[in-house]
Structure formats: structure tokens, C-alpha cells
Amino acid sequence: MHVAYWVVAILLALFYGYAGGKKLLQDKETLRPMMGWVDTVPMPAVRTIGALEVLGALGLVLPPLTDVAVGLAVAAAVGLGLVQVGGTALHLSRGEARVIGLNVVLLALAGVAAWLATSLV
């Protein structure tokens, strides 16, 4: 179970660290080609989503790695799942049902990470 957790957690942490970092550090014009939704969401909200993603990535890795407050890994996985629920809702509200595949996969992986993280506590 621990190996499975680390595989899922590292994959999610890499994805969210990259995606969240881009949202935190890049401007709207740079983000627009790969994230068309930034036109309809205020930049402070985009930055907040990026911060939540980076914090979630850190929360998946650091508590189990340091063996301090390991329960935060469960909270981080649940939080990242909620980010994907919001992303799915945003895409559906924009009529972009065909692009929610990644959201669904990331939501499922976050659920798996949350379940696996309970074995670490």
C-alpha cells in the first residue's frame, strides 16, 4: 500500500506542482493557449487555484516524507479532488464537456491517493 501511495502521490505532485506553478507565475496571455478558461476567471482566482494546487502537491509528499502530521496527506488529496470538481463544473458551464477527461482522471487519482493515504496514518 505504501508503494502504491508513493507512485500515485508523486505523479499527482508532479502534475499539480507544474500546473499550479504555471498559474502562479505566468500572466493571462501566456496561460490562454493551454487554459482558455482564464479569460472567464479573474486572475486572482487563477492565482488562488494555482496556490491550492502547489500546496496540495506539497501536502501529498511532505507529511508522509517527514512523518509529521501524516493525516494532512489525506486532506491534501481530498482538496485536490475538490479542485477537480470545480474544474469539471467550470468546463461544463462553458460547454466544454469534451475536455473534462483529464479532470475525471485527476479526480479519480486524488480519490485513490486519499484512500491509500489512510493507510499511512
mmCIF file with all atom_site columns, N, CA and C in Angstrom, residues 3 5 10 18 20 48 53 55 64 71 87-88 98 119:
data_model
loop_
_atom_site.group_PDB
_atom_site.id
_atom_site.type_symbol
_atom_site.label_atom_id
_atom_site.label_alt_id
_atom_site.label_comp_id
_atom_site.label_asym_id
_atom_site.label_entity_id
_atom_site.label_seq_id
_atom_site.pdbx_PDB_ins_code
_atom_site.Cartn_x
_atom_site.Cartn_y
_atom_site.Cartn_z
_atom_site.occupancy
_atom_site.B_iso_or_equiv
_atom_site.pdbx_formal_charge
_atom_site.auth_seq_id
_atom_site.auth_comp_id
_atom_site.auth_asym_id
_atom_site.auth_atom_id
_atom_site.pdbx_PDB_model_num
ATOM 1  N N  . VAL A 1 3   ? 3.874   1.667  -1.276  1.00 0.00 ? 3   VAL A N  1
ATOM 2  C CA . VAL A 1 3   ? 4.469   1.875  -2.602  1.00 0.00 ? 3   VAL A CA 1
ATOM 3  C C  . VAL A 1 3   ? 3.418   2.447  -3.553  1.00 0.00 ? 3   VAL A C  1
ATOM 4  N N  . TYR A 1 5   ? 0.817   4.208  -2.753  1.00 0.00 ? 5   TYR A N  1
ATOM 5  C CA . TYR A 1 5   ? 0.588   5.602  -2.388  1.00 0.00 ? 5   TYR A CA 1
ATOM 6  C C  . TYR A 1 5   ? 1.658   6.497  -2.986  1.00 0.00 ? 5   TYR A C  1
ATOM 7  N N  . ILE A 1 10  ? 3.375   10.881 -6.027  1.00 0.00 ? 10  ILE A N  1
ATOM 8  C CA . ILE A 1 10  ? 4.435   11.567 -6.783  1.00 0.00 ? 10  ILE A CA 1
ATOM 9  C C  . ILE A 1 10  ? 3.925   12.000 -8.153  1.00 0.00 ? 10  ILE A C  1
ATOM 10 N N  . TYR A 1 18  ? 3.580   21.436 -11.319 1.00 0.00 ? 18  TYR A N  1
ATOM 11 C CA . TYR A 1 18  ? 3.799   22.094 -12.608 1.00 0.00 ? 18  TYR A CA 1
ATOM 12 C C  . TYR A 1 18  ? 2.619   22.999 -12.977 1.00 0.00 ? 18  TYR A C  1
ATOM 13 N N  . GLY A 1 20  ? 0.103   24.148 -11.125 1.00 0.00 ? 20  GLY A N  1
ATOM 14 C CA . GLY A 1 20  ? -0.113  25.220 -10.165 1.00 0.00 ? 20  GLY A CA 1
ATOM 15 C C  . GLY A 1 20  ? 0.952   26.294 -10.270 1.00 0.00 ? 20  GLY A C  1
ATOM 16 N N  . THR A 1 48  ? -5.151  31.863 -7.028  1.00 0.00 ? 48  THR A N  1
ATOM 17 C CA . THR A 1 48  ? -5.584  31.083 -5.865  1.00 0.00 ? 48  THR A CA 1
ATOM 18 C C  . THR A 1 48  ? -5.643  29.604 -6.192  1.00 0.00 ? 48  THR A C  1
ATOM 19 N N  . GLU A 1 53  ? -3.178  24.250 -5.762  1.00 0.00 ? 53  GLU A N  1
ATOM 20 C CA . GLU A 1 53  ? -2.574  23.085 -6.404  1.00 0.00 ? 53  GLU A CA 1
ATOM 21 C C  . GLU A 1 53  ? -1.154  22.833 -5.898  1.00 0.00 ? 53  GLU A C  1
ATOM 22 N N  . LEU A 1 55  ? 0.130   23.853 -2.987  1.00 0.00 ? 55  LEU A N  1
ATOM 23 C CA . LEU A 1 55  ? 0.031   23.425 -1.593  1.00 0.00 ? 55  LEU A CA 1
ATOM 24 C C  . LEU A 1 55  ? -0.457  21.987 -1.482  1.00 0.00 ? 55  LEU A C  1
ATOM 25 N N  . PRO A 1 64  ? 3.947   12.692 4.744   1.00 0.00 ? 64  PRO A N  1
ATOM 26 C CA . PRO A 1 64  ? 4.413   11.305 4.850   1.00 0.00 ? 64  PRO A CA 1
ATOM 27 C C  . PRO A 1 64  ? 5.940   11.186 4.818   1.00 0.00 ? 64  PRO A C  1
ATOM 28 N N  . GLY A 1 71  ? -1.765  12.810 8.526   1.00 0.00 ? 71  GLY A N  1
ATOM 29 C CA . GLY A 1 71  ? -3.167  12.960 8.135   1.00 0.00 ? 71  GLY A CA 1
ATOM 30 C C  . GLY A 1 71  ? -3.394  14.090 7.140   1.00 0.00 ? 71  GLY A C  1
ATOM 31 N N  . GLY A 1 87  ? -13.088 22.332 -11.394 1.00 0.00 ? 87  GLY A N  1
ATOM 32 C CA . GLY A 1 87  ? -12.653 22.406 -12.791 1.00 0.00 ? 87  GLY A CA 1
ATOM 33 C C  . GLY A 1 87  ? -13.661 21.762 -13.736 1.00 0.00 ? 87  GLY A C  1
ATOM 34 N N  . THR A 1 88  ? -14.203 20.633 -13.325 1.00 0.00 ? 88  THR A N  1
ATOM 35 C CA . THR A 1 88  ? -15.218 19.961 -14.139 1.00 0.00 ? 88  THR A CA 1
ATOM 36 C C  . THR A 1 88  ? -16.454 20.838 -14.274 1.00 0.00 ? 88  THR A C  1
ATOM 37 N N  . ARG A 1 98  ? -16.293 17.899 -23.660 1.00 0.00 ? 98  ARG A N  1
ATOM 38 C CA . ARG A 1 98  ? -15.314 17.011 -24.288 1.00 0.00 ? 98  ARG A CA 1
ATOM 39 C C  . ARG A 1 98  ? -13.928 17.107 -23.655 1.00 0.00 ? 98  ARG A C  1
ATOM 40 N N  . SER A 1 119 ? -3.877  4.585  4.937   1.00 0.00 ? 119 SER A N  1
ATOM 41 C CA . SER A 1 119 ? -3.047  3.502  5.463   1.00 0.00 ? 119 SER A CA 1
ATOM 42 C C  . SER A 1 119 ? -1.739  4.014  6.051   1.00 0.00 ? 119 SER A C  1
#
